[in-house]
Short mmCIF file of C-alpha atoms and ligand atoms in Angstrom, two decimals:
data_model
loop_
_atom_site.label_atom_id
_atom_site.label_comp_id
_atom_site.label_asym_id
_atom_site.label_seq_id
_atom_site.Cartn_x
_atom_site.Cartn_y
_atom_site.Cartn_z
CA MET A 1 34.56 53.66 -6.73
CA ASP A 2 34.87 54.35 -10.45
CA ILE A 3 36.36 57.58 -11.73
CA SER A 4 33.03 59.07 -12.82
CA THR A 5 31.53 58.56 -9.34
CA TYR A 6 34.66 60.13 -7.87
CA LYS A 7 34.49 63.17 -10.16
CA LYS A 8 30.75 63.62 -9.63
CA SER A 9 31.20 63.39 -5.86
CA ILE A 10 33.82 66.14 -5.88
CA LEU A 11 31.58 68.41 -7.96
CA ASP A 12 28.62 67.61 -5.68
CA VAL A 13 30.70 68.65 -2.68
CA ILE A 14 31.24 72.08 -4.22
CA ASP A 15 27.59 72.50 -5.21
CA ASN A 16 26.30 71.37 -1.84
CA ASN A 17 28.67 73.66 -0.03
CA LEU A 18 27.41 76.63 -2.09
CA LYS A 19 23.85 75.60 -1.26
CA TRP A 20 24.72 75.46 2.44
CA LYS A 21 26.35 78.87 2.31
CA SER A 22 23.26 80.35 0.69
CA ASN A 23 21.47 79.94 4.04
CA TRP A 24 23.19 83.13 5.08
CA GLU A 25 22.94 86.65 3.70
CA GLU A 26 24.90 87.07 0.48
CA PHE A 27 28.10 89.14 0.51
CA GLN A 28 30.91 90.17 -1.83
CA THR A 29 34.33 88.52 -1.62
CA ASP A 30 36.93 91.18 -0.83
CA ASN A 31 39.01 92.43 -3.75
CA SER A 32 42.24 91.54 -2.03
CA LEU A 33 41.30 87.85 -2.24
CA LEU A 34 40.46 87.77 -5.94
CA LEU A 35 42.54 85.56 -8.23
CA ASP A 36 41.98 85.50 -11.98
CA SER A 37 41.60 82.23 -13.83
CA ALA A 38 44.75 82.51 -15.96
CA LYS A 39 46.94 83.04 -12.92
CA THR A 40 45.16 80.25 -11.05
CA GLU A 41 45.74 77.83 -13.88
CA ASN A 42 49.36 78.83 -14.18
CA ILE A 43 50.11 78.31 -10.49
CA LEU A 44 48.34 74.98 -10.41
CA GLU A 45 50.19 73.84 -13.52
CA GLN A 46 53.49 74.68 -11.85
CA LEU A 47 52.43 72.81 -8.76
CA GLN A 48 51.39 69.77 -10.81
CA THR A 49 54.84 69.74 -12.43
CA ARG A 50 56.50 69.87 -9.04
CA LEU A 51 54.26 67.12 -7.63
CA ASN A 52 54.85 64.87 -10.63
CA LYS A 53 58.31 64.19 -9.26
CA SER A 54 56.67 62.04 -6.55
CA TYR A 55 57.11 58.28 -6.31
CA PRO A 56 54.04 56.25 -7.37
CA PHE A 57 52.79 55.26 -3.92
CA PHE A 58 49.46 54.26 -5.46
CA HIS A 59 50.94 51.55 -7.69
CA PRO A 60 51.36 47.84 -6.86
CA ASN A 61 54.98 48.09 -8.06
CA TYR A 62 55.65 50.49 -5.20
CA ILE A 63 56.62 48.22 -2.30
CA GLY A 64 58.93 50.69 -0.60
CA GLN A 65 58.09 52.78 2.41
CA MET A 66 55.03 52.55 4.63
CA ILE A 67 53.01 54.88 2.40
CA SER A 68 49.69 54.15 0.79
CA PRO A 69 47.14 56.22 -1.08
CA PRO A 70 44.15 57.34 0.96
CA HIS A 71 40.88 55.80 -0.21
CA GLN A 72 38.73 58.02 -2.48
CA ILE A 73 35.97 58.12 0.14
CA ALA A 74 38.48 59.58 2.62
CA LYS A 75 39.64 62.18 0.08
CA ILE A 76 36.09 63.24 -0.78
CA ALA A 77 35.07 63.41 2.89
CA TYR A 78 38.19 65.39 3.78
CA PHE A 79 37.56 67.79 0.90
CA MET A 80 33.90 68.10 1.95
CA ALA A 81 34.68 68.97 5.55
CA MET A 82 37.52 71.25 4.49
CA GLN A 83 35.02 73.51 2.67
CA ILE A 84 33.86 74.45 6.16
CA ASN A 85 37.28 74.02 7.81
CA PRO A 86 36.15 72.85 11.26
CA ASN A 87 38.63 72.85 14.14
CA ASN A 88 38.23 69.97 16.57
CA HIS A 89 39.94 71.88 19.34
CA ALA A 90 36.57 73.01 20.64
CA LEU A 91 32.88 72.57 20.06
CA ASP A 92 32.96 76.26 19.12
CA GLY A 93 35.12 75.32 16.12
CA GLY A 94 33.99 71.84 15.18
CA PRO A 95 30.56 71.00 16.57
CA SER A 96 29.76 68.29 14.02
CA THR A 97 33.26 66.96 13.42
CA THR A 98 33.80 66.60 17.19
CA GLU A 99 30.86 64.19 17.21
CA LEU A 100 32.41 62.30 14.30
CA GLU A 101 35.72 62.13 16.13
CA ASN A 102 34.12 60.74 19.28
CA GLU A 103 32.36 58.09 17.19
CA VAL A 104 35.54 56.89 15.44
CA ILE A 105 37.44 56.86 18.74
CA GLU A 106 34.70 54.66 20.20
CA GLU A 107 35.12 52.22 17.33
CA LEU A 108 38.90 52.10 17.74
CA ALA A 109 38.65 51.73 21.53
CA LYS A 110 36.22 48.85 21.16
CA MET A 111 38.42 47.22 18.52
CA PHE A 112 41.21 47.16 21.12
CA GLY A 113 38.83 45.79 23.77
CA TYR A 114 38.57 48.84 26.04
CA ASN A 115 35.23 49.15 27.88
CA ILE A 116 35.84 52.72 28.96
CA TRP A 117 38.43 55.08 27.50
CA LEU A 118 39.59 58.59 26.82
CA GLY A 119 41.02 59.22 23.38
CA HIS A 120 41.31 61.51 20.41
CA LEU A 121 42.86 61.87 16.99
CA THR A 122 46.22 63.61 16.65
CA ALA A 123 48.35 65.03 13.85
CA SER A 124 50.50 61.89 13.85
CA GLY A 125 51.74 58.83 15.68
CA THR A 126 54.61 60.88 17.07
CA ILE A 127 52.29 63.39 18.73
CA ALA A 128 50.11 60.53 19.98
CA ASN A 129 53.14 58.77 21.54
CA LEU A 130 54.30 62.08 22.99
CA GLU A 131 50.96 62.48 24.76
CA ALA A 132 50.99 58.91 26.05
CA LEU A 133 54.54 59.21 27.42
CA TRP A 134 53.93 62.66 28.86
CA VAL A 135 50.88 61.32 30.78
CA ALA A 136 52.94 58.27 31.81
CA ARG A 137 55.65 60.57 33.16
CA GLU A 138 53.06 62.57 35.13
CA ILE A 139 51.84 59.32 36.71
CA ASN A 140 55.37 58.06 37.49
CA PRO A 141 57.31 61.32 37.79
CA ASN A 142 60.51 59.95 39.27
CA LYS A 143 60.93 56.88 37.13
CA LYS A 144 62.44 56.04 33.77
CA ILE A 145 60.71 55.09 30.54
CA ALA A 146 61.89 51.90 28.83
CA PHE A 147 61.53 50.95 25.19
CA SER A 148 63.23 48.41 22.98
CA SER A 149 66.10 49.24 20.65
CA ASP A 150 63.83 48.41 17.69
CA SER A 151 61.29 51.05 18.76
CA HIS A 152 60.50 54.02 16.55
CA TYR A 153 63.30 56.58 16.79
CA THR A 154 60.93 59.23 18.12
CA HIS A 155 60.58 57.57 21.55
CA LYS A 156 64.10 58.64 22.44
CA ARG A 157 63.42 62.15 21.21
CA ILE A 158 60.12 62.29 23.12
CA CYS A 159 61.88 61.30 26.35
CA GLU A 160 64.45 64.03 25.77
CA LEU A 161 61.65 66.49 25.14
CA ILE A 162 59.78 65.62 28.33
CA ARG A 163 63.13 65.44 30.15
CA THR A 164 62.62 61.90 31.34
CA PRO A 165 65.48 59.43 31.54
CA PHE A 166 65.05 56.38 29.32
CA VAL A 167 66.46 52.89 28.98
CA GLU A 168 66.82 51.02 25.71
CA ILE A 169 66.20 47.28 26.05
CA PRO A 170 68.03 45.05 23.55
CA THR A 171 66.07 43.09 20.96
CA HIS A 172 66.47 39.73 19.27
CA PRO A 173 67.40 39.70 15.58
CA ASN A 174 63.68 39.32 14.76
CA GLY A 175 63.01 42.73 16.33
CA LYS A 176 61.23 41.50 19.47
CA ILE A 177 62.23 42.80 22.88
CA ASP A 178 64.59 40.52 24.81
CA LEU A 179 62.53 39.36 27.81
CA THR A 180 65.54 38.31 29.88
CA GLU A 181 67.12 41.74 29.49
CA LEU A 182 63.75 43.35 30.16
CA SER A 183 63.28 41.37 33.33
CA LYS A 184 66.76 42.34 34.52
CA GLU A 185 66.06 46.01 33.89
CA LEU A 186 62.62 45.98 35.52
CA SER A 187 63.95 44.28 38.63
CA LYS A 188 66.06 47.39 39.38
CA ASN A 189 62.74 49.15 40.14
CA GLU A 190 63.73 52.25 38.21
CA ILE A 191 61.29 51.88 35.31
CA GLY A 192 57.89 53.55 35.55
CA THR A 193 56.63 52.88 32.03
CA LEU A 194 57.40 50.35 29.33
CA VAL A 195 56.64 50.91 25.65
CA VAL A 196 55.75 47.71 23.78
CA ASN A 197 55.74 47.51 20.01
CA ILE A 198 52.79 45.98 18.24
CA GLY A 199 54.51 46.00 14.87
CA THR A 200 57.88 47.74 14.76
CA THR A 201 58.37 50.12 11.85
CA GLY A 202 61.47 48.35 10.59
CA LEU A 203 60.58 44.66 10.72
CA GLY A 204 56.92 44.61 11.77
CA ALA A 205 57.88 42.76 14.94
CA ILE A 206 55.27 42.22 17.64
CA ASP A 207 56.49 42.07 21.25
CA ASP A 208 55.30 39.16 23.36
CA LEU A 209 52.63 40.94 25.37
CA GLN A 210 51.64 37.89 27.39
CA GLN A 211 55.10 37.50 28.95
CA ILE A 212 55.54 41.25 29.20
CA ILE A 213 52.32 41.72 31.16
CA LEU A 214 53.46 39.12 33.71
CA LEU A 215 56.61 41.19 34.23
CA THR A 216 55.02 44.65 34.29
CA LYS A 217 52.36 43.43 36.77
CA LYS A 218 55.06 41.97 39.00
CA PHE A 219 57.01 45.22 39.03
CA GLY A 220 54.03 47.61 38.91
CA VAL A 221 55.10 49.16 35.62
CA ARG A 222 52.78 51.15 33.37
CA LEU A 223 52.37 49.76 29.85
CA HIS A 224 52.06 51.78 26.64
CA ALA A 225 51.49 50.04 23.29
CA ASP A 226 52.94 51.68 20.21
CA ALA A 227 50.65 50.16 17.59
CA ALA A 228 50.98 53.10 15.18
CA TYR A 229 51.63 50.76 12.28
CA GLY A 230 50.33 47.41 13.55
CA GLY A 231 47.20 48.39 15.49
CA PHE A 232 44.61 47.70 12.80
CA PHE A 233 45.83 44.11 12.44
CA THR A 234 43.96 43.56 15.73
CA LEU A 235 40.96 42.95 13.45
CA LEU A 236 42.64 39.88 12.01
CA SER A 237 43.29 38.39 15.44
CA LYS A 238 39.51 38.02 15.72
CA LYS A 239 39.30 35.88 12.59
CA ASN A 240 38.92 32.16 12.99
CA PRO A 241 41.44 30.79 12.17
CA SER A 242 43.49 33.94 12.72
CA VAL A 243 45.93 34.93 9.97
CA VAL A 244 48.17 36.75 12.43
CA ASN A 245 49.48 35.49 15.76
CA PRO A 246 46.53 36.72 17.84
CA GLU A 247 48.02 36.60 21.35
CA SER A 248 49.49 40.07 21.71
CA PHE A 249 46.61 41.76 19.88
CA LEU A 250 44.03 40.17 22.15
CA LEU A 251 45.87 41.50 25.22
CA LEU A 252 46.01 45.09 24.05
CA ASN A 253 43.16 45.98 26.40
CA GLN A 254 45.57 45.33 29.29
CA CYS A 255 47.76 48.24 28.18
CA ASP A 256 47.28 51.63 29.83
CA SER A 257 47.45 53.47 26.52
CA ILE A 258 47.54 52.62 22.82
CA VAL A 259 48.65 54.59 19.79
CA VAL A 260 47.43 53.76 16.29
CA ASP A 261 47.87 55.66 13.02
CA PRO A 262 44.83 55.73 10.71
CA HIS A 263 47.18 57.38 8.18
CA LYS A 264 49.19 54.18 7.99
CA LYS A 265 46.90 51.14 7.64
CA GLY A 266 43.56 52.96 7.94
CA LEU A 267 43.28 54.35 4.38
CA GLN A 268 43.63 57.98 5.61
CA PRO A 269 45.59 60.93 4.28
CA TYR A 270 48.24 62.44 6.58
CA GLY A 271 47.87 63.56 9.37
CA CYS A 272 45.72 61.22 11.28
CA GLY A 273 47.15 59.57 14.39
CA CYS A 274 45.33 58.54 17.53
CA VAL A 275 45.97 57.98 21.24
CA ILE A 276 43.57 56.16 23.55
CA PHE A 277 43.89 55.80 27.33
CA LYS A 278 42.34 52.98 29.32
CA ASP A 279 41.65 55.20 32.33
CA PRO A 280 39.61 58.30 31.40
CA SER A 281 40.73 60.07 34.59
CA VAL A 282 44.10 60.85 32.98
CA GLY A 283 42.16 63.74 31.45
CA LYS A 284 43.10 65.65 34.62
CA PHE A 285 46.70 66.00 33.41
CA TYR A 286 45.51 68.05 30.45
CA LYS A 287 43.62 70.51 32.64
CA HIS A 288 44.14 74.10 31.59
CA ASP A 289 42.22 77.33 31.30
CA SER A 290 41.53 78.88 27.95
CA PRO A 291 40.15 82.40 28.10
CA TYR A 292 39.21 82.39 24.42
CA THR A 293 37.57 79.01 23.72
CA TYR A 294 35.07 76.53 25.16
CA PHE A 295 32.05 78.85 25.18
CA THR A 296 29.36 77.22 23.04
CA SER A 297 28.80 74.16 25.18
CA LYS A 298 29.30 72.86 28.70
CA GLU A 299 30.05 69.44 27.25
CA LEU A 300 33.68 68.31 27.07
CA HIS A 301 35.57 70.05 24.30
CA LEU A 302 38.29 67.84 22.79
CA GLY A 303 40.81 70.63 23.30
CA GLU A 304 40.42 70.16 27.06
CA VAL A 305 41.94 66.69 26.76
CA THR A 306 44.42 67.09 23.89
CA LEU A 307 47.95 68.39 23.82
CA GLU A 308 47.53 70.10 20.46
CA CYS A 309 45.22 73.07 20.08
CA SER A 310 43.93 73.37 16.51
CA ARG A 311 43.29 70.09 14.74
CA ALA A 312 41.64 69.43 11.38
CA GLY A 313 38.03 68.38 11.84
CA ALA A 314 38.36 67.17 8.26
CA SER A 315 40.56 64.30 9.48
CA ALA A 316 37.76 63.04 11.70
CA ALA A 317 35.25 63.42 8.84
CA ALA A 318 37.49 61.48 6.46
CA PHE A 319 38.08 58.64 8.90
CA TRP A 320 34.39 58.51 9.88
CA ALA A 321 33.29 58.20 6.23
CA THR A 322 35.95 55.56 5.59
CA LEU A 323 34.77 53.46 8.52
CA LYS A 324 31.18 53.70 7.25
CA ALA A 325 32.42 52.24 3.96
CA PHE A 326 34.99 49.85 5.42
CA PRO A 327 33.97 48.98 8.98
CA LEU A 328 36.36 47.55 11.57
CA LEU A 329 35.34 43.93 10.99
CA PRO A 330 37.56 40.85 10.74
CA ASP A 331 36.12 39.33 7.54
CA SER A 332 34.91 42.33 5.58
CA GLY A 333 35.59 46.06 5.47
CA LEU A 334 39.04 46.99 6.68
CA GLY A 335 39.72 43.44 7.92
CA LEU A 336 39.32 42.05 4.41
CA ILE A 337 41.73 44.64 3.01
CA LEU A 338 44.33 43.89 5.69
CA SER A 339 44.01 40.14 5.29
CA LYS A 340 44.97 40.56 1.63
CA THR A 341 48.16 42.35 2.60
CA ILE A 342 48.96 39.45 4.94
CA GLU A 343 48.29 37.04 2.05
CA CYS A 344 50.97 38.94 0.13
CA THR A 345 53.48 38.15 2.86
CA LEU A 346 52.50 34.48 2.92
CA HIS A 347 52.88 34.23 -0.84
CA TRP A 348 56.20 36.10 -0.70
CA ASN A 349 57.42 33.73 2.06
CA LYS A 350 56.70 30.71 -0.08
CA LEU A 351 58.64 32.14 -3.00
CA ILE A 352 61.64 33.41 -1.09
CA ASN A 353 62.05 30.27 0.99
CA ASN A 354 62.66 28.38 -2.26
CA SER A 355 64.78 31.04 -3.90
CA GLU A 356 68.35 30.65 -5.04
CA PHE A 357 68.99 34.38 -5.40
CA LEU A 358 67.22 35.97 -2.45
CA HIS A 359 67.21 35.03 1.24
CA PRO A 360 64.72 36.18 3.87
CA PHE A 361 66.32 38.16 6.72
CA ILE A 362 63.69 37.11 9.27
CA ASN A 363 60.35 35.36 9.16
CA PRO A 364 57.84 38.23 8.82
CA GLU A 365 54.69 38.49 10.96
CA LEU A 366 52.73 41.30 9.32
CA ASP A 367 53.12 42.84 5.86
CA ILE A 368 56.76 43.99 6.07
CA VAL A 369 59.34 41.68 4.51
CA THR A 370 63.14 41.97 4.71
CA TYR A 371 65.50 40.08 2.43
CA PHE A 372 68.96 40.14 0.93
CA PRO A 373 70.68 38.91 -2.22
CA ALA A 374 72.43 35.55 -2.04
CA THR A 375 75.75 36.90 -3.25
CA LYS A 376 78.55 34.42 -4.09
CA GLU A 377 80.70 35.83 -1.35
CA LEU A 378 78.40 35.98 1.65
CA LYS A 379 80.13 38.97 3.22
CA THR A 380 78.19 41.79 4.87
CA SER A 381 79.96 44.36 2.68
CA THR A 382 79.06 42.49 -0.53
CA ILE A 383 75.46 42.04 0.59
CA SER A 384 75.21 45.78 1.31
CA ASP A 385 76.69 46.78 -2.06
CA THR A 386 74.49 44.40 -3.98
CA SER A 387 71.36 45.46 -2.07
CA GLU A 388 72.11 49.09 -2.91
CA LYS A 389 72.54 48.16 -6.57
CA ILE A 390 69.30 46.17 -6.75
CA PHE A 391 67.47 49.04 -5.07
CA SER A 392 68.61 51.68 -7.53
CA LEU A 393 68.58 49.52 -10.68
CA LEU A 394 64.94 48.58 -10.12
CA MET A 395 63.88 52.08 -9.23
CA ASN A 396 65.66 53.86 -12.05
CA ARG A 397 64.91 51.60 -14.97
CA LYS A 398 62.68 53.03 -17.70
CA VAL A 399 60.42 50.02 -18.14
CA LYS A 400 58.32 48.86 -15.19
CA PRO A 401 60.31 50.41 -12.36
CA ILE A 402 59.91 48.74 -8.98
CA TYR A 403 60.33 50.67 -5.77
CA LEU A 404 61.83 48.95 -2.74
CA ALA A 405 63.13 50.26 0.56
CA LYS A 406 66.31 49.44 2.47
CA TYR A 407 66.95 48.37 6.03
CA LYS A 408 70.13 48.72 8.02
CA ALA A 409 70.63 45.66 10.19
CA SER A 410 73.43 45.08 12.67
CA SER A 411 76.02 42.64 11.36
CA GLN A 412 75.96 40.71 14.64
CA LYS A 413 72.22 40.22 14.36
CA ILE A 414 72.26 38.96 10.79
CA LYS A 415 75.01 36.53 11.77
CA LEU A 416 72.87 35.11 14.58
CA ILE A 417 70.21 34.07 12.07
CA HIS A 418 72.56 33.35 9.18
CA PRO A 419 75.81 32.02 10.68
CA GLU A 420 77.22 31.39 7.19
CA ILE A 421 77.57 35.16 6.64
CA ILE A 422 81.01 36.70 7.11
CA ILE A 423 81.08 40.01 8.97
CA ASP A 424 83.41 42.54 7.37
CA SER A 425 81.49 45.75 7.99
CA ASN A 426 79.77 47.47 10.90
CA GLY A 427 76.23 47.20 9.64
CA VAL A 428 74.62 45.53 6.69
CA THR A 429 72.16 47.09 4.26
CA ILE A 430 69.44 44.73 3.15
CA LEU A 431 66.18 45.16 1.23
CA ARG A 432 62.80 45.85 2.78
CA SER A 433 59.32 45.92 1.30
CA VAL A 434 55.97 46.81 2.77
CA PHE A 435 52.81 45.42 1.19
CA MET A 436 50.53 48.32 2.06
CA LYS A 437 47.86 47.73 -0.58
CA PRO A 438 45.60 44.74 -1.32
CA GLU A 439 46.44 45.13 -5.03
CA HIS A 440 49.96 43.79 -4.44
CA ASN A 441 48.31 40.41 -4.05
CA ASN A 442 48.10 39.84 -7.81
CA TYR A 443 51.65 41.08 -8.35
CA ILE A 444 53.71 39.15 -5.81
CA GLN A 445 54.92 36.50 -8.26
CA GLN A 446 55.77 39.12 -10.86
CA LEU A 447 57.51 41.40 -8.36
CA PHE A 448 59.45 38.50 -6.94
CA ASN A 449 60.55 37.35 -10.42
CA GLU A 450 61.77 40.82 -11.33
CA ILE A 451 63.71 41.34 -8.09
CA SER A 452 65.19 37.83 -8.37
CA LYS A 453 66.25 38.44 -11.97
CA VAL A 454 68.24 41.51 -10.98
CA ALA A 455 69.65 39.74 -7.91
CA LYS A 456 70.76 36.86 -10.14
CA THR A 457 72.65 39.09 -12.56
CA LEU A 458 74.45 40.76 -9.64
CA SER A 459 75.15 37.67 -7.55
C1 PLP B 1 55.14 55.48 11.99
C2 PLP B 1 55.37 55.11 13.39
C3 PLP B 1 55.50 56.07 14.40
C4 PLP B 1 55.49 57.55 14.10
O1 PLP B 1 54.25 57.94 13.59
P1 PLP B 1 54.11 59.20 12.62
O2 PLP B 1 52.65 59.17 12.29
O3 PLP B 1 54.99 58.96 11.43
O4 PLP B 1 54.52 60.39 13.40
C5 PLP B 1 55.68 55.64 15.70
N1 PLP B 1 55.73 54.34 15.98
C6 PLP B 1 55.61 53.39 15.05
C7 PLP B 1 55.68 51.93 15.43
C8 PLP B 1 55.43 53.74 13.71
O5 PLP B 1 55.33 52.78 12.77
#
């Protein structure tokens, strides 16, 4: 979308909203709400100044955290729906955006291979996981919840919140759950639910669902997939040949619940998370009475099956419009965008595997790469110091700054993959990059050269 289409669309939204409003009797805005133009401009100028301190998430030289700009179509659609401000809690509040939400949930559910489902959007992946684990606890009230030590930090917090004991299962250095340890833990018959990671936040590691399902079936354990970051890569598992290891993705429909974040790899603004259950009857756990909502329709109101009350209908509108523009297909639409971010990783792999100044930490599976400088003294403390220096030098330079992220690995784990490293500190800080945007594709060589150059001068 070029800038003139974008500008025109925003102006059209305002005009069309005024036209829509004119269907009702005209009225005067109350004096208390009036704001003169000078004051408006002044406030917005101040705000712009404050916002200008942000990091350039939109730029290909930003390969730091898991943040990407929402697509213009999502921003316009969000802005459009926000003029009305629908609330998807109830059909009373969001009659049209509830329909949009049900349609996008259907598309996500089908992408994961569910034939029937119950699902909804949420404020975030955290809320979505909270709902999934709360329902899991209701189903297995006297059992523990297990998750791997590479899981998102919020799983521990969620278990504390729902007052459910948890077990952390050790992982391999590549971030995948240790199946031997898992099997040992499950055989104690104390675990009611296991969380599997389809793309960990740190390393992008995908747990081996095939082996895990054999174990959870044997021990009758409920399975929840945290695919907040990795879920959309399911599209690529349907490509032939697949550009991701398809096995775990193709088994997602065996999981009892799945969480995916459209605000991560789905081109959406925050907050747009999603939880989907395989068995719609779990809706019974949400049952509650609300004396002030649910009046306009006898049909199911989303608020009857969500933990949150008010939710932005604009999020559903934005995601719906985005999926019209970029459908959930393997070779076009969102699949094409995601396959380009995987290409970035493949290109990066080629470069780093031949590099004198940078070493890969692990072999990446999705679009997260971790690496460290090949310092002369291969000590964990030296690697940490040099990584910190590379990080800040690149970020703070005046010309062509590059934004990376850092990752704290355990010294024992790095030693397992790189036995030549000497451990002289508790943990080791290495570098981490996420290729969130397809535009990185044309910049990988250049980014790699720049990072290597700095690593060389500091090695
Ligand atoms: C980001 C993430 C979460 C948390 O989601 P938020 O939307 O940030 O609340 C949970 N799990 C995984 C694997 C994630 O990547």
